[in-house]
One Martini backbone bead per residue (centre of mass of N, CA, C, O) as a GRO file, in nm:
protein
  136
    1MET     BB    1   1.538  -1.726  -1.963
    2THR     BB    2   1.724  -1.499  -1.790
    3ALA     BB    3   1.824  -1.436  -1.488
    4PHE     BB    4   1.831  -1.152  -1.259
    5PRO     BB    5   1.994  -1.125  -0.957
    6SER     BB    6   1.967  -0.789  -0.931
    7VAL     BB    7   1.667  -0.800  -0.904
    8SER     BB    8   1.436  -0.563  -0.763
    9LEU     BB    9   1.209  -0.404  -0.544
   10SER     BB   10   1.209  -0.057  -0.492
   11PHE     BB   11   0.921   0.043  -0.605
   12VAL     BB   12   0.589   0.141  -0.487
   13SER     BB   13   0.325   0.309  -0.659
   14VAL     BB   14   0.100   0.601  -0.626
   15ILE     BB   15  -0.157   0.797  -0.736
   16CYS     BB   16  -0.259   1.109  -0.584
   17ASN     BB   17  -0.439   1.368  -0.437
   18ASP     BB   18  -0.299   1.311  -0.130
   19ILE     BB   19   0.017   1.259  -0.020
   20VAL     BB   20   0.006   1.327   0.279
   21ALA     BB   21  -0.237   1.153   0.369
   22GLN     BB   22  -0.148   0.881   0.250
   23SER     BB   23   0.126   0.853   0.394
   24ALA     BB   24   0.008   0.885   0.682
   25PHE     BB   25  -0.169   0.639   0.684
   26TYR     BB   26   0.056   0.419   0.643
   27ALA     BB   27   0.245   0.513   0.867
   28GLY     BB   28   0.038   0.476   1.100
   29VAL     BB   29  -0.050   0.178   1.066
   30PHE     BB   30   0.273   0.057   1.007
   31ALA     BB   31   0.514   0.220   1.117
   32LEU     BB   32   0.653   0.401   0.891
   33PRO     BB   33   0.917   0.541   0.758
   34THR     BB   34   1.045   0.825   0.631
   35ALA     BB   35   1.182   0.934   0.312
   36THR     BB   36   1.293   1.246   0.315
   37GLU     BB   37   1.504   1.249   0.071
   38LEU     BB   38   1.241   1.207  -0.141
   39SER     BB   39   1.103   1.460  -0.095
   40SER     BB   40   0.838   1.659  -0.248
   41ASP     BB   41   0.586   1.824  -0.408
   42HIS     BB   42   0.530   1.519  -0.573
   43PHE     BB   43   0.657   1.342  -0.318
   44ARG     BB   44   0.628   1.044  -0.119
   45ALA     BB   45   0.799   0.831   0.137
   46LEU     BB   46   0.831   0.486   0.238
   47ARG     BB   47   0.959   0.235   0.446
   48LEU     BB   48   0.982  -0.126   0.336
   49GLY     BB   49   1.247  -0.217   0.386
   50ASP     BB   50   1.373  -0.226   0.052
   51THR     BB   51   1.109  -0.066   0.005
   52ILE     BB   52   0.928   0.186  -0.165
   53LEU     BB   53   0.662   0.389  -0.083
   54GLY     BB   54   0.483   0.569  -0.324
   55PHE     BB   55   0.362   0.922  -0.356
   56HIS     BB   56   0.191   1.075  -0.612
   57THR     BB   57   0.105   1.313  -0.793
   58THR     BB   58  -0.072   1.403  -1.080
   59ALA     BB   59   0.193   1.485  -1.233
   60ALA     BB   60   0.273   1.190  -1.320
   61ILE     BB   61   0.105   1.161  -1.571
   62SER     BB   62   0.284   1.343  -1.749
   63LEU     BB   63   0.572   1.238  -1.676
   64LEU     BB   64   0.473   0.929  -1.785
   65ASP     BB   65   0.270   0.943  -2.028
   66LEU     BB   66  -0.016   0.929  -1.942
   67PRO     BB   67  -0.329   0.931  -1.946
   68GLN     BB   68  -0.537   1.191  -1.852
   69ASP     BB   69  -0.771   0.962  -1.759
   70THR     BB   70  -0.638   0.860  -1.518
   71PRO     BB   71  -0.724   0.702  -1.247
   72ILE     BB   72  -0.793   0.800  -0.910
   73GLY     BB   73  -0.828   0.575  -0.726
   74ASP     BB   74  -1.023   0.302  -0.692
   75ALA     BB   75  -0.822   0.060  -0.683
   76ALA     BB   76  -0.855  -0.308  -0.771
   77ALA     BB   77  -0.655  -0.444  -0.986
   78ALA     BB   78  -0.448  -0.332  -0.776
   79PHE     BB   79  -0.243  -0.444  -0.489
   80TRP     BB   80  -0.149  -0.441  -0.161
   81THR     BB   81   0.061  -0.655   0.054
   82PHE     BB   82   0.078  -0.700   0.404
   83GLU     BB   83   0.310  -0.864   0.591
   84VAL     BB   84   0.279  -1.056   0.885
   85HIS     BB   85   0.337  -1.251   1.186
   86GLY     BB   86   0.017  -1.260   1.269
   87LYS     BB   87  -0.312  -1.279   1.332
   88GLN     BB   88  -0.324  -1.045   1.537
   89ASP     BB   89  -0.204  -0.837   1.341
   90VAL     BB   90  -0.435  -0.831   1.149
   91ASP     BB   91  -0.647  -0.733   1.349
   92THR     BB   92  -0.505  -0.478   1.456
   93LEU     BB   93  -0.446  -0.337   1.174
   94THR     BB   94  -0.735  -0.326   1.083
   95ASP     BB   95  -0.836  -0.141   1.307
   96SER     BB   96  -0.634   0.089   1.248
   97ALA     BB   97  -0.724   0.149   0.957
   98VAL     BB   98  -1.014   0.227   1.026
   99ALA     BB   99  -0.943   0.451   1.236
  100ALA     BB  100  -0.771   0.612   0.993
  101GLY     BB  101  -0.995   0.576   0.727
  102GLY     BB  102  -1.053   0.309   0.647
  103ARG     BB  103  -1.212   0.039   0.453
  104LEU     BB  104  -1.394  -0.237   0.496
  105VAL     BB  105  -1.437  -0.523   0.290
  106LYS     BB  106  -1.285  -0.771   0.452
  107ALA     BB  107  -1.272  -0.955   0.698
  108PRO     BB  108  -1.103  -1.157   0.868
  109TYR     BB  109  -0.968  -1.452   0.701
  110THR     BB  110  -0.954  -1.773   0.563
  111THR     BB  111  -0.814  -1.898   0.304
  112TYR     BB  112  -0.782  -2.147   0.065
  113TYR     BB  113  -0.441  -2.110   0.104
  114GLY     BB  114  -0.388  -2.039   0.432
  115ALA     BB  115  -0.456  -1.751   0.487
  116TYR     BB  116  -0.466  -1.445   0.681
  117GLN     BB  117  -0.712  -1.186   0.598
  118SER     BB  118  -0.759  -0.853   0.483
  119VAL     BB  119  -0.980  -0.608   0.325
  120LEU     BB  120  -0.907  -0.279   0.194
  121ARG     BB  121  -0.949   0.080   0.196
  122ASP     BB  122  -0.834   0.366   0.144
  123PRO     BB  123  -0.913   0.702   0.145
  124GLU     BB  124  -0.899   0.675  -0.196
  125GLY     BB  125  -0.978   0.345  -0.262
  126ASN     BB  126  -0.748   0.161  -0.229
  127VAL     BB  127  -0.641  -0.157  -0.234
  128PHE     BB  128  -0.570  -0.370   0.058
  129ARG     BB  129  -0.367  -0.602   0.245
  130ILE     BB  130  -0.370  -0.812   0.538
  131ASN     BB  131  -0.114  -1.066   0.605
  132LYS     BB  132  -0.095  -1.429   0.684
  133SER     BB  133   0.088  -1.684   0.610
  134GLY     BB  134   0.039  -2.013   0.688
  135VAL     BB  135  -0.214  -2.097   0.913
  136ALA     BB  136  -0.350  -2.385   0.804
   0.00000   0.00000   0.00000
């Protein structure tokens, strides 16, 4: 298979019940700027480096031809991992996420592969991690 050097990850999106609250949660915890030029009645976006974190209303289910019974929130089979600069950042941002309405699933710990991370759920139940690779 031939590699495509121009391929990058431009958007990572989630379908939400409340796009305003969900985008505000992540913007607040990680101090991410809003991509206001992408905002609409059905979409909110945050900038994370070269990637856009997208928050879609449930209208995306029909727009994308997904099954009407597509579950919203409580997603654990796929999750976002936010990489930070140090162990203290994991601790601080974990506390910030909980204070902002997130739920702690697993307190910061050192993984078997040498990362330091916490596992949380956002206010709609989606799983995400705060991670510092290579600390062990």
